[in-house]
Short mmCIF file of C-alpha atoms and ligand atoms in Angstrom, two decimals:
data_model
loop_
_atom_site.label_atom_id
_atom_site.label_comp_id
_atom_site.label_asym_id
_atom_site.label_seq_id
_atom_site.Cartn_x
_atom_site.Cartn_y
_atom_site.Cartn_z
CA MET N 126 9.54 3.28 6.32
CA PHE N 127 9.84 0.47 3.81
CA VAL N 128 12.65 -1.36 1.97
CA GLU N 129 13.18 -0.74 -1.78
CA HIS N 130 13.74 -3.65 -4.21
CA PRO N 131 15.30 -2.05 -7.33
CA ALA N 132 17.01 -5.33 -8.27
CA ALA N 133 13.56 -6.97 -8.50
CA GLY N 134 14.85 -10.26 -7.08
CA TYR N 135 11.23 -11.12 -6.25
CA LYS N 136 10.69 -12.12 -9.91
CA LYS N 137 12.41 -15.43 -9.14
CA ILE N 138 9.60 -16.69 -6.87
CA PHE N 139 7.19 -16.60 -9.82
CA GLU N 140 9.27 -18.84 -12.14
CA THR N 141 8.80 -22.51 -13.07
CA VAL N 142 10.85 -25.14 -11.22
CA GLU N 143 11.15 -28.91 -11.61
CA GLU N 144 9.87 -31.36 -9.03
CA LEU N 145 12.36 -33.58 -7.16
CA ASN N 146 12.75 -37.35 -7.49
CA GLU N 147 13.76 -37.74 -3.88
CA PRO N 148 14.25 -35.47 -0.83
CA ILE N 149 17.42 -33.34 -0.81
CA PRO N 150 19.45 -32.53 2.33
CA ALA N 151 19.39 -29.00 3.71
CA ARG N 152 22.41 -27.37 5.37
CA VAL N 153 21.40 -26.32 8.89
CA ILE N 154 22.90 -23.10 10.25
CA GLY N 155 22.11 -22.34 13.90
CA VAL N 156 20.39 -24.67 16.36
CA LEU N 157 16.99 -26.25 15.70
CA PRO N 158 14.86 -26.80 18.84
CA SER N 159 15.25 -30.47 19.78
CA TRP N 160 11.47 -30.84 20.13
CA LEU N 161 10.83 -29.64 16.55
CA GLY N 162 10.34 -32.92 14.70
CA GLY N 163 7.72 -33.03 11.98
CA SER N 164 6.91 -31.87 8.46
CA LEU N 165 6.14 -28.42 7.12
CA LEU N 166 3.76 -28.90 4.17
CA ARG N 167 3.00 -25.98 1.85
CA MET N 168 1.16 -25.43 -1.45
CA GLY N 169 1.87 -22.99 -4.27
CA PRO N 170 2.13 -22.61 -8.04
CA GLY N 171 5.22 -24.32 -9.55
CA LEU N 172 4.63 -24.42 -13.33
CA PHE N 173 3.95 -21.00 -14.81
CA GLU N 174 3.57 -21.90 -18.48
CA VAL N 175 2.59 -24.91 -20.64
CA GLY N 176 3.75 -25.44 -24.20
CA GLY N 177 5.07 -21.90 -24.33
CA GLU N 178 1.68 -20.55 -23.21
CA PRO N 179 2.12 -18.50 -19.99
CA PHE N 180 -0.35 -18.45 -17.14
CA ASN N 181 -1.51 -14.92 -16.39
CA HIS N 182 -2.46 -14.90 -12.71
CA LEU N 183 -0.87 -15.72 -9.35
CA PHE N 184 -3.53 -18.40 -8.81
CA ASP N 185 -3.07 -20.18 -12.18
CA GLY N 186 0.30 -21.94 -11.83
CA GLN N 187 0.08 -25.73 -11.46
CA ALA N 188 -0.09 -26.98 -7.86
CA LEU N 189 3.28 -27.92 -6.36
CA ILE N 190 3.44 -29.41 -2.86
CA HIS N 191 6.55 -28.71 -0.73
CA LYS N 192 7.74 -30.60 2.34
CA PHE N 193 10.49 -29.76 4.85
CA ASP N 194 11.11 -32.76 7.14
CA LEU N 195 12.72 -31.94 10.48
CA LYS N 196 14.11 -34.76 12.61
CA ASN N 197 16.89 -34.82 15.24
CA GLY N 198 18.24 -31.50 14.02
CA GLN N 199 18.47 -32.73 10.41
CA VAL N 200 16.36 -31.24 7.62
CA THR N 201 15.43 -32.46 4.13
CA TYR N 202 13.38 -30.76 1.40
CA TYR N 203 11.12 -32.42 -1.16
CA ARG N 204 8.54 -31.32 -3.70
CA LYS N 205 6.18 -32.89 -6.26
CA PHE N 206 3.57 -31.60 -8.66
CA ILE N 207 0.08 -32.70 -7.69
CA ARG N 208 -1.26 -35.01 -10.42
CA THR N 209 -4.51 -33.08 -10.85
CA ASP N 210 -6.58 -33.56 -13.99
CA THR N 211 -5.57 -30.05 -15.07
CA TYR N 212 -1.85 -30.87 -14.66
CA VAL N 213 -1.99 -34.33 -16.25
CA ARG N 214 -3.96 -33.11 -19.26
CA ALA N 215 -1.66 -30.11 -19.71
CA MET N 216 1.37 -32.43 -19.67
CA THR N 217 -0.30 -34.87 -22.06
CA GLU N 218 -1.40 -32.25 -24.60
CA ASN N 219 1.48 -29.82 -23.96
CA ARG N 220 -0.98 -26.90 -23.76
CA VAL N 221 -3.36 -25.23 -21.28
CA VAL N 222 -6.36 -27.58 -21.39
CA ILE N 223 -8.39 -26.45 -18.36
CA THR N 224 -9.27 -22.81 -17.75
CA GLU N 225 -7.57 -21.53 -14.60
CA PHE N 226 -8.40 -18.56 -12.38
CA GLY N 227 -7.04 -15.94 -14.76
CA THR N 228 -6.05 -17.95 -17.85
CA ALA N 229 -8.50 -19.25 -20.44
CA ALA N 230 -7.95 -22.58 -22.16
CA TYR N 231 -8.72 -22.66 -25.86
CA PRO N 232 -10.29 -25.60 -27.73
CA ASP N 233 -7.85 -28.19 -29.02
CA PRO N 234 -6.46 -26.65 -32.23
CA CYS N 235 -6.06 -30.14 -33.63
CA LYS N 236 -9.81 -30.79 -33.54
CA ASN N 237 -12.04 -29.89 -36.44
CA ILE N 238 -14.10 -26.74 -36.51
CA PHE N 239 -17.31 -28.51 -35.46
CA SER N 240 -15.96 -30.22 -32.37
CA ARG N 241 -14.22 -26.99 -31.42
CA PHE N 242 -17.48 -25.09 -31.87
CA PHE N 243 -19.39 -27.55 -29.67
CA THR N 244 -16.80 -27.36 -26.86
CA TYR N 245 -18.17 -23.91 -26.17
CA PHE N 246 -21.51 -25.41 -25.22
CA LYS N 247 -20.18 -28.18 -23.02
CA GLY N 248 -20.39 -27.41 -19.33
CA ILE N 249 -17.26 -25.71 -18.07
CA GLU N 250 -14.62 -28.03 -16.79
CA VAL N 251 -14.04 -26.57 -13.34
CA THR N 252 -10.36 -26.59 -12.38
CA ASP N 253 -8.98 -28.93 -9.71
CA ASN N 254 -5.69 -26.99 -9.53
CA CYS N 255 -5.26 -27.26 -5.74
CA LEU N 256 -2.45 -24.72 -5.37
CA VAL N 257 -3.78 -22.75 -2.36
CA ASN N 258 -3.58 -24.87 0.80
CA ILE N 259 -2.95 -28.33 2.26
CA CYS N 260 -5.43 -29.14 5.05
CA PRO N 261 -5.66 -32.01 7.52
CA ILE N 262 -9.16 -33.53 7.53
CA GLY N 263 -9.35 -36.34 10.07
CA GLU N 264 -6.34 -38.57 9.41
CA ASP N 265 -6.08 -37.40 5.81
CA PHE N 266 -4.53 -34.45 4.00
CA TYR N 267 -6.23 -32.59 1.14
CA ALA N 268 -4.70 -30.04 -1.24
CA VAL N 269 -7.33 -27.42 -2.00
CA THR N 270 -8.28 -24.41 -4.04
CA GLU N 271 -11.76 -22.82 -3.79
CA THR N 272 -13.67 -24.92 -6.31
CA ASN N 273 -15.64 -28.12 -5.59
CA TYR N 274 -12.61 -30.33 -6.25
CA ILE N 275 -10.22 -31.23 -3.42
CA THR N 276 -7.30 -33.65 -3.84
CA LYS N 277 -6.20 -36.23 -1.28
CA VAL N 278 -2.41 -36.38 -0.94
CA ASP N 279 -0.01 -38.67 0.93
CA PRO N 280 1.78 -36.29 3.34
CA ASP N 281 4.98 -38.40 3.37
CA SER N 282 5.47 -39.52 -0.24
CA LEU N 283 3.62 -36.42 -1.62
CA GLU N 284 1.83 -38.81 -3.99
CA THR N 285 -1.56 -37.74 -5.35
CA LEU N 286 -4.13 -40.20 -4.04
CA LYS N 287 -7.64 -39.18 -5.06
CA LYS N 288 -9.70 -36.33 -6.50
CA VAL N 289 -12.86 -35.67 -4.48
CA ASP N 290 -15.88 -33.77 -5.84
CA LEU N 291 -17.60 -32.06 -2.92
CA CYS N 292 -20.76 -31.67 -5.01
CA LYS N 293 -21.32 -35.38 -4.41
CA TYR N 294 -21.69 -34.70 -0.68
CA VAL N 295 -23.03 -31.18 -0.22
CA SER N 296 -24.67 -28.48 -2.26
CA VAL N 297 -21.82 -26.07 -2.70
CA ASN N 298 -20.07 -24.85 -5.83
CA GLY N 299 -16.87 -24.52 -3.90
CA VAL N 300 -15.48 -24.07 -0.40
CA THR N 301 -12.83 -21.81 1.02
CA ALA N 302 -9.22 -22.91 1.30
CA HIS N 303 -9.39 -22.05 5.02
CA PRO N 304 -11.48 -24.60 6.90
CA HIS N 305 -11.77 -24.40 10.70
CA THR N 306 -11.18 -27.39 12.96
CA ASP N 307 -12.89 -27.73 16.33
CA ALA N 308 -11.25 -29.13 19.45
CA ASP N 309 -13.06 -32.42 18.81
CA GLY N 310 -11.70 -32.66 15.27
CA THR N 311 -14.85 -31.56 13.47
CA VAL N 312 -13.97 -29.61 10.33
CA TYR N 313 -16.16 -26.71 9.21
CA ASN N 314 -16.05 -24.81 5.94
CA ILE N 315 -18.22 -22.37 4.03
CA GLY N 316 -18.98 -22.13 0.34
CA ASN N 317 -21.05 -20.42 -2.27
CA CYS N 318 -24.11 -22.27 -3.43
CA PHE N 319 -25.61 -21.11 -6.69
CA GLY N 320 -28.00 -24.02 -6.67
CA LYS N 321 -31.23 -24.71 -8.49
CA ASN N 322 -32.99 -21.68 -10.04
CA PHE N 323 -30.12 -19.60 -8.69
CA SER N 324 -31.20 -19.82 -5.08
CA LEU N 325 -28.01 -18.19 -3.88
CA ALA N 326 -26.71 -19.14 -0.48
CA TYR N 327 -23.60 -19.36 1.62
CA ASN N 328 -23.64 -22.85 3.00
CA ILE N 329 -21.62 -23.87 6.01
CA VAL N 330 -20.36 -27.43 5.68
CA LYS N 331 -19.56 -29.76 8.59
CA ILE N 332 -17.25 -32.75 8.37
CA PRO N 333 -17.52 -34.78 11.62
CA PRO N 334 -14.41 -36.29 13.18
CA PRO N 335 -13.61 -39.65 11.60
CA GLN N 336 -15.32 -42.47 13.49
CA GLU N 337 -13.80 -45.87 12.94
CA ASP N 338 -13.73 -46.57 9.18
CA GLU N 339 -16.55 -44.10 8.53
CA LYS N 340 -16.05 -42.25 5.25
CA VAL N 341 -15.35 -38.56 5.50
CA VAL N 342 -18.84 -37.28 4.76
CA ALA N 343 -19.69 -33.63 4.77
CA SER N 344 -23.13 -32.26 5.47
CA VAL N 345 -24.68 -28.90 4.89
CA PHE N 346 -24.72 -27.36 8.29
CA VAL N 347 -26.52 -24.05 7.90
CA PRO N 348 -29.05 -25.02 5.26
CA GLN N 349 -31.23 -21.94 5.01
CA PRO N 350 -29.81 -19.74 2.29
CA SER N 351 -28.63 -16.53 3.81
CA THR N 352 -30.16 -13.52 2.16
CA CYS N 353 -27.43 -12.55 -0.23
CA SER N 354 -27.15 -8.83 -0.56
CA HIS N 355 -28.09 -9.21 -4.22
CA VAL N 356 -30.39 -11.68 -5.90
CA ARG N 357 -28.07 -12.71 -8.72
CA LEU N 358 -24.66 -12.12 -7.23
CA CYS N 359 -22.93 -13.81 -4.32
CA SER N 360 -19.73 -12.62 -2.79
CA SER N 361 -16.43 -14.31 -3.21
CA LEU N 362 -15.55 -16.00 0.07
CA CYS N 363 -11.99 -16.81 1.06
CA SER N 364 -12.27 -17.44 4.81
CA PHE N 365 -14.61 -17.08 7.78
CA GLY N 366 -14.54 -16.74 11.57
CA MET N 367 -15.55 -19.34 14.15
CA THR N 368 -16.03 -18.66 17.87
CA ASP N 369 -17.23 -21.02 20.61
CA ASN N 370 -20.86 -20.59 19.60
CA HIS N 371 -20.96 -18.67 16.32
CA PHE N 372 -19.78 -18.46 12.73
CA VAL N 373 -18.99 -15.04 11.31
CA PHE N 374 -18.75 -14.46 7.60
CA VAL N 375 -18.24 -11.23 5.72
CA GLU N 376 -20.11 -10.46 2.50
CA GLN N 377 -17.69 -8.26 0.60
CA PRO N 378 -18.68 -6.00 -2.33
CA VAL N 379 -16.81 -8.19 -4.83
CA LYS N 380 -19.47 -10.41 -6.31
CA ILE N 381 -19.46 -13.51 -8.51
CA ASN N 382 -21.65 -13.01 -11.53
CA VAL N 383 -23.28 -16.42 -11.33
CA LEU N 384 -24.87 -16.16 -14.76
CA LYS N 385 -21.48 -15.56 -16.32
CA TYR N 386 -19.88 -18.30 -14.22
CA LEU N 387 -22.47 -20.92 -15.11
CA SER N 388 -22.87 -19.91 -18.74
CA ALA N 389 -20.12 -22.36 -19.63
CA TRP N 390 -17.63 -19.68 -20.57
CA SER N 391 -19.78 -19.18 -23.67
CA VAL N 392 -17.95 -15.94 -24.34
CA ARG N 393 -14.64 -17.00 -25.89
CA GLY N 394 -11.77 -17.04 -23.43
CA THR N 395 -13.73 -16.28 -20.26
CA THR N 396 -11.92 -16.92 -17.00
CA TYR N 397 -12.98 -16.95 -13.33
CA MET N 398 -11.52 -13.46 -12.97
CA ASP N 399 -13.96 -12.26 -15.65
CA CYS N 400 -16.88 -13.40 -13.46
CA PHE N 401 -16.18 -10.97 -10.62
CA GLU N 402 -17.74 -7.56 -10.44
CA SER N 403 -17.61 -4.85 -7.81
CA ASN N 404 -20.77 -3.57 -6.22
CA ASP N 405 -20.14 0.10 -5.50
CA SER N 406 -23.13 0.74 -3.28
CA MET N 407 -23.64 -2.11 -0.77
CA GLY N 408 -20.54 -1.53 1.36
CA THR N 409 -19.59 -4.64 3.34
CA TRP N 410 -21.99 -6.83 5.33
CA PHE N 411 -21.32 -9.15 8.29
CA HIS N 412 -23.42 -12.29 8.77
CA LEU N 413 -23.81 -14.42 11.90
CA ALA N 414 -24.88 -18.03 12.36
CA THR N 415 -25.04 -20.13 15.51
CA LYS N 416 -23.08 -23.36 15.68
CA ASP N 417 -25.29 -25.57 17.81
CA PRO N 418 -28.05 -25.67 16.73
CA ALA N 419 -27.00 -24.55 13.28
CA ASP N 420 -29.00 -21.46 12.54
CA TYR N 421 -28.56 -18.39 10.37
CA LEU N 422 -29.29 -15.23 12.42
CA SER N 423 -31.05 -13.17 9.76
CA SER N 424 -32.07 -10.46 12.21
CA TYR N 425 -28.50 -9.29 12.69
CA LYS N 426 -27.91 -6.86 9.82
CA PHE N 427 -24.37 -5.56 10.36
CA ARG N 428 -23.18 -3.03 7.77
CA THR N 429 -19.94 -1.07 7.27
CA SER N 430 -18.00 0.71 4.55
CA ALA N 431 -16.63 -1.26 1.61
CA PHE N 432 -13.53 -3.41 1.91
CA ASN N 433 -12.10 -6.59 0.40
CA ILE N 434 -11.38 -9.43 2.84
CA PHE N 435 -9.53 -12.67 2.16
CA HIS N 436 -8.14 -13.67 5.54
CA HIS N 437 -9.77 -13.67 8.96
CA ILE N 438 -7.17 -13.49 11.74
CA ASN N 439 -9.36 -14.70 14.63
CA ALA N 440 -12.79 -14.13 16.20
CA TYR N 441 -13.94 -14.60 19.80
CA GLU N 442 -16.85 -13.86 22.14
CA ASP N 443 -16.47 -11.52 25.10
CA GLN N 444 -19.19 -10.17 27.43
CA GLY N 445 -21.96 -10.48 24.83
CA PHE N 446 -19.90 -9.20 21.90
CA ILE N 447 -18.18 -10.97 19.02
CA VAL N 448 -14.72 -9.51 18.34
CA VAL N 449 -13.65 -10.06 14.71
CA ASP N 450 -10.07 -9.32 13.60
CA LEU N 451 -9.52 -9.13 9.83
CA CYS N 452 -6.95 -8.33 7.17
CA THR N 453 -8.88 -5.83 5.02
CA TRP N 454 -8.21 -3.96 1.80
CA LYS N 455 -10.12 -0.66 1.71
CA GLY N 456 -12.62 -0.06 -1.08
CA HIS N 457 -14.65 -2.21 -3.46
CA ASP N 458 -12.12 -2.60 -6.28
CA PHE N 459 -10.97 -6.22 -6.50
CA VAL N 460 -7.51 -6.74 -5.00
CA TYR N 461 -7.00 -9.82 -7.19
CA ASP N 462 -6.83 -7.42 -10.19
CA TYR N 463 -3.37 -6.48 -8.82
CA LEU N 464 -2.14 -10.07 -8.57
CA TYR N 465 -1.56 -10.77 -12.25
CA LEU N 466 1.94 -12.20 -12.74
CA ALA N 467 2.82 -9.43 -15.22
CA ASN N 468 2.33 -7.03 -12.32
CA LEU N 469 4.11 -9.11 -9.65
CA LYS N 470 7.08 -9.73 -12.00
CA GLY N 471 7.35 -6.12 -13.11
CA GLU N 472 10.24 -3.71 -12.49
CA TRP N 473 10.18 -2.26 -8.99
CA GLU N 474 9.11 1.24 -10.07
CA GLU N 475 6.17 -0.30 -12.01
CA VAL N 476 5.24 -2.52 -9.06
CA LYS N 477 5.14 0.53 -6.77
CA LYS N 478 3.09 2.53 -9.26
CA ALA N 479 0.47 -0.23 -9.58
CA ALA N 480 0.19 -0.57 -5.79
CA MET N 481 -0.52 3.17 -5.51
CA ARG N 482 -3.81 2.63 -7.36
CA ALA N 483 -4.79 -0.51 -5.46
CA PRO N 484 -7.05 -0.83 -2.39
CA GLN N 485 -5.01 0.00 0.72
CA PRO N 486 -4.40 -2.74 3.32
CA GLU N 487 -5.41 -2.36 6.98
CA VAL N 488 -5.70 -4.78 9.92
CA ARG N 489 -9.02 -4.02 11.61
CA ARG N 490 -11.04 -5.08 14.64
CA TYR N 491 -14.84 -5.11 14.33
CA VAL N 492 -17.08 -5.70 17.36
CA LEU N 493 -20.54 -7.20 16.81
CA PRO N 494 -23.02 -6.76 19.67
CA LEU N 495 -25.16 -9.85 20.29
CA ASP N 496 -27.96 -8.42 22.38
CA ILE N 497 -29.61 -5.71 20.36
CA HIS N 498 -32.50 -4.02 22.10
CA ARG N 499 -34.38 -1.78 19.71
CA GLU N 500 -33.33 1.16 21.84
CA GLU N 501 -32.57 4.64 20.62
CA GLN N 502 -30.60 4.82 17.42
CA GLY N 503 -27.09 6.11 17.08
CA ARG N 504 -25.88 5.14 20.54
CA ASN N 505 -22.67 3.10 20.57
CA LEU N 506 -23.62 -0.41 21.68
CA VAL N 507 -20.03 -1.58 22.27
CA SER N 508 -19.10 -1.47 25.95
CA LEU N 509 -15.84 -3.42 25.86
CA SER N 510 -13.21 -1.39 27.70
CA TYR N 511 -10.28 -2.36 25.52
CA THR N 512 -11.45 -1.38 22.03
CA THR N 513 -12.55 1.78 20.21
CA ALA N 514 -14.61 -0.17 17.66
CA THR N 515 -18.26 0.95 17.64
CA ALA N 516 -21.67 -0.41 16.61
CA ALA N 517 -24.79 1.77 16.33
CA LEU N 518 -28.40 1.00 15.45
CA ARG N 519 -29.76 2.86 12.41
CA SER N 520 -33.33 3.81 11.56
CA ASP N 521 -33.56 1.03 8.94
CA GLY N 522 -32.82 -1.59 11.59
CA THR N 523 -29.28 -2.21 10.40
CA ILE N 524 -26.30 -1.86 12.74
CA TRP N 525 -23.47 0.33 11.46
CA LEU N 526 -19.98 -0.81 12.46
CA GLU N 527 -16.82 1.26 12.74
CA PRO N 528 -13.54 -0.62 13.27
CA GLU N 529 -10.55 -0.14 15.48
CA VAL N 530 -7.41 -0.09 13.28
CA LEU N 531 -4.84 -2.57 14.65
CA PHE N 532 -2.17 -1.99 11.98
CA SER N 533 -1.96 0.32 8.96
CA GLY N 534 0.88 1.31 6.65
CA PRO N 535 0.90 2.80 3.15
CA ARG N 536 0.92 -0.21 0.81
CA GLN N 537 2.39 -2.25 3.67
CA ALA N 538 0.04 -5.17 4.25
CA PHE N 539 0.00 -7.48 7.26
CA GLU N 540 -1.40 -10.49 5.37
CA PHE N 541 -1.46 -14.34 5.40
CA PRO N 542 -2.23 -14.08 9.12
CA GLN N 543 -1.55 -16.93 11.54
CA ILE N 544 -2.12 -17.39 15.29
CA ASN N 545 -1.38 -20.04 17.93
CA TYR N 546 -4.38 -21.90 16.49
CA SER N 547 -4.67 -24.89 18.84
CA LEU N 548 -4.63 -22.59 21.89
CA CYS N 549 -6.41 -19.45 20.64
CA ARG N 550 -8.80 -20.28 17.79
CA GLY N 551 -12.10 -18.67 18.77
CA LYS N 552 -10.67 -17.41 22.06
CA LYS N 553 -9.51 -14.04 23.33
CA TYR N 554 -5.86 -13.81 22.24
CA SER N 555 -2.92 -11.42 21.96
CA PHE N 556 -0.64 -12.38 19.07
CA ALA N 557 -0.99 -12.58 15.30
CA TYR N 558 1.84 -13.42 12.92
CA GLY N 559 1.81 -12.26 9.32
CA LEU N 560 3.65 -11.91 6.04
CA GLY N 561 4.53 -8.30 5.28
CA LEU N 562 3.57 -7.39 1.71
CA ASN N 563 5.45 -4.33 0.44
CA HIS N 564 3.46 -3.09 -2.58
CA PHE N 565 2.23 -6.75 -2.84
CA ILE N 566 5.81 -8.12 -2.67
CA PRO N 567 6.43 -10.39 0.39
CA ASP N 568 9.55 -9.00 2.08
CA ARG N 569 9.25 -9.40 5.86
CA ILE N 570 7.69 -11.38 8.69
CA VAL N 571 5.67 -9.44 11.27
CA LYS N 572 4.33 -10.19 14.75
CA LEU N 573 1.44 -8.02 15.99
CA ASN N 574 0.12 -7.76 19.54
CA VAL N 575 -3.57 -7.21 18.73
CA GLN N 576 -4.22 -5.81 22.22
CA THR N 577 -1.36 -3.29 22.40
CA LYS N 578 -0.60 -2.84 18.65
CA GLU N 579 3.10 -3.47 19.35
CA THR N 580 4.91 -5.01 16.36
CA TRP N 581 8.11 -7.03 15.80
CA VAL N 582 9.72 -7.57 12.37
CA TRP N 583 12.13 -10.08 10.79
CA GLN N 584 13.61 -8.78 7.52
CA GLU N 585 16.81 -9.45 5.58
CA ASP N 586 18.10 -7.78 2.42
CA GLU N 587 16.92 -9.39 -0.82
CA CYS N 588 14.91 -12.02 1.06
CA TYR N 589 11.34 -12.96 0.12
CA PRO N 590 9.60 -15.00 2.86
CA SER N 591 6.33 -16.96 2.89
CA GLU N 592 3.40 -16.99 5.30
CA PRO N 593 4.83 -17.75 8.80
CA LEU N 594 3.33 -20.80 10.51
CA PHE N 595 3.32 -20.89 14.35
CA VAL N 596 4.33 -24.17 16.03
CA PRO N 597 3.85 -24.22 19.83
CA THR N 598 6.56 -25.56 22.14
CA PRO N 599 5.23 -28.82 23.60
CA ALA N 600 3.40 -28.30 26.93
CA ALA N 601 3.78 -24.52 26.56
CA THR N 602 1.39 -22.31 28.53
CA GLU N 603 2.45 -18.92 27.12
CA GLU N 604 0.58 -18.02 23.90
CA ASP N 605 3.76 -17.09 22.00
CA ASP N 606 6.00 -19.86 23.38
CA GLY N 607 6.96 -21.54 20.11
CA VAL N 608 8.57 -20.99 16.73
CA LEU N 609 7.59 -19.52 13.38
CA LEU N 610 8.38 -21.47 10.20
CA SER N 611 8.70 -19.64 6.89
CA ILE N 612 10.17 -20.53 3.51
CA VAL N 613 12.51 -17.72 2.43
CA VAL N 614 13.94 -17.14 -1.06
CA LYS N 615 17.23 -15.20 -1.40
CA PRO N 616 17.75 -15.26 -5.19
CA GLY N 617 21.36 -14.04 -5.24
CA ALA N 618 22.66 -16.51 -2.66
CA GLU N 619 24.65 -19.68 -3.40
CA ARG N 620 21.86 -21.64 -1.63
CA PRO N 621 18.92 -19.49 -2.78
CA SER N 622 16.18 -20.80 -0.46
CA PHE N 623 15.96 -21.71 3.20
CA LEU N 624 13.53 -22.78 5.88
CA LEU N 625 13.66 -20.02 8.50
CA VAL N 626 13.00 -20.94 12.15
CA LEU N 627 12.26 -17.91 14.35
CA ASP N 628 11.63 -17.74 18.08
CA ALA N 629 8.05 -16.44 18.19
CA VAL N 630 8.58 -14.20 21.24
CA LYS N 631 10.83 -11.62 19.58
CA LEU N 632 11.26 -13.00 16.02
CA THR N 633 14.92 -13.80 16.69
CA GLU N 634 16.45 -16.35 14.32
CA LEU N 635 17.12 -19.79 15.84
CA ALA N 636 18.16 -21.57 12.65
CA ARG N 637 17.89 -21.73 8.90
CA ALA N 638 18.06 -24.83 6.67
CA GLU N 639 19.42 -23.89 3.24
CA VAL N 640 18.82 -25.74 -0.04
CA ASN N 641 20.42 -25.15 -3.44
CA THR N 642 17.20 -24.65 -5.38
CA ILE N 643 14.74 -21.76 -5.74
CA ILE N 644 11.41 -22.47 -4.01
CA PRO N 645 8.60 -20.62 -5.85
CA VAL N 646 5.98 -18.63 -3.93
CA THR N 647 3.83 -20.69 -1.53
CA LEU N 648 0.39 -19.52 -0.41
CA HIS N 649 -0.67 -21.55 2.65
CA GLY N 650 0.32 -24.70 4.48
CA THR N 651 0.26 -26.74 7.65
CA TYR N 652 2.69 -28.27 10.12
CA LYS N 653 2.36 -32.03 10.64
CA PRO N 654 3.96 -32.93 14.00
C1 8E4 V 113 -15.84 -17.16 -10.04
C2 8E4 V 113 -15.15 -17.62 -8.77
C3 8E4 V 113 -15.46 -19.05 -8.48
C4 8E4 V 113 -14.93 -19.47 -7.12
C5 8E4 V 113 -15.30 -20.94 -6.92
C6 8E4 V 113 -16.81 -21.08 -6.66
O1 8E4 V 113 -17.10 -20.73 -5.35
C7 8E4 V 113 -13.40 -19.33 -7.02
O2 8E4 V 113 -12.83 -20.21 -8.00
C8 8E4 V 113 -11.43 -20.32 -8.06
C9 8E4 V 113 -10.89 -20.91 -9.21
C10 8E4 V 113 -9.50 -21.04 -9.32
C11 8E4 V 113 -8.67 -20.60 -8.30
C12 8E4 V 113 -9.20 -20.02 -7.16
C13 8E4 V 113 -8.26 -19.56 -6.05
O3 8E4 V 113 -8.49 -20.36 -4.90
C14 8E4 V 113 -8.46 -18.09 -5.68
C15 8E4 V 113 -7.41 -17.65 -4.67
N1 8E4 V 113 -7.68 -18.05 -3.33
C16 8E4 V 113 -10.59 -19.87 -7.03
#
């Protein structure tokens, strides 16, 4: 059923590399589509220790931006560290200065006992380590994590341009690394707001398309705080769904302990990971808001059994229902507990053992009925012919959801999902592309027909790919007429990394562009035509 990795070659994608001073040529094998001329931009961790002090978690390494330029069948590769405050200060002081997701910074050992003591009472310095994604916003590109800091980057020179504090524009403590972009260029995002007197909310943020020389200004779009399931805890949000007329966001039973988060790490060595706690009784809630006018629909109380969710695949409206496709991890234990580097860099038998205890991955379809008449309870309200997902009214006025499983394999996740976004975002669709995680180790690329459940796989021995990005063939009308781009690491090879170009219909290889350097793990990215 799944490939074994006893040689543990995957360790190499979690090791520090140096940035490049100028782009390096890649050796192209195969034939690149002549129309494919642009840049693949991706973010990931690239520095995994400072001054001999290792980072602990997958989301701690210092942000490294990667760029594959494709032009007239030629390919070059380039990468630079983002000059974030956290990176610059770590380089200057040769130690971990800013607390990262799973690694605590300690006061400067060179300072005297008093100044060290008082650093514990200074507000926390929230990290700007934008290692998760690179997103186009209007004409600009921002490297992002999930805190309030986003970093403007030049997509050609990879120079760091400007650090932006979203708190100056909207009341959010952070936004997801997965914004949605409308056909008219409007960018939407969602974030936690643990505002004044802890009025917890999930605020949806709207960044209008750039008018002439108007600054990119965000505004809070769904102002009313949504009733968080718990008064002091809000859920960690990683992505959300957007249809033609609605936003869908899932409140998962992994909560941020706001008191801990805002108490300035007073407990020595607190990290962001220490601020999460699982709620073992709420299950998982779905929330709906309308887009225009912006309004939170508090009467829709959708409930289901507990799961973790980081990545929405797509959501669309059909005959009065909202269809929501998700990459879930069953249960309320926090999946990020299994993403410490010590775990990901372990021996293969250890990696498999850890994954046995973890929440199990499953691609699921949930269907949310929009017109709820207070009719008899228990009846299935979903009347779509093509899905077995159900929704039933309960005596307490909530609506219990049961999913249709689109893909499931023991410790085989279909994750980092991508679609033909420009054609299908918010629309009824057929194809999702994903990175296959084998006991959390990325070792294959998968295509899933979400209507028929048919799958296609690209896999090669000792190869560790990244999230596959779909690029449509110009003027294509077929949903899967295009290519998939993925960065693959093959540690034993003479040229140990390559850009893989697959035909998206059957995942057949068109070309690969090999470079003689290891490219560490990348999380998300974008293709700039
Ligand atoms: C207690 C959690 C706080 C929230 C921000 C406030 O909404 C998450 O904060 C971080 C901090 C560092 C790296 C990250 C990564 O983006 C995670 C992986 N997606 C998230």
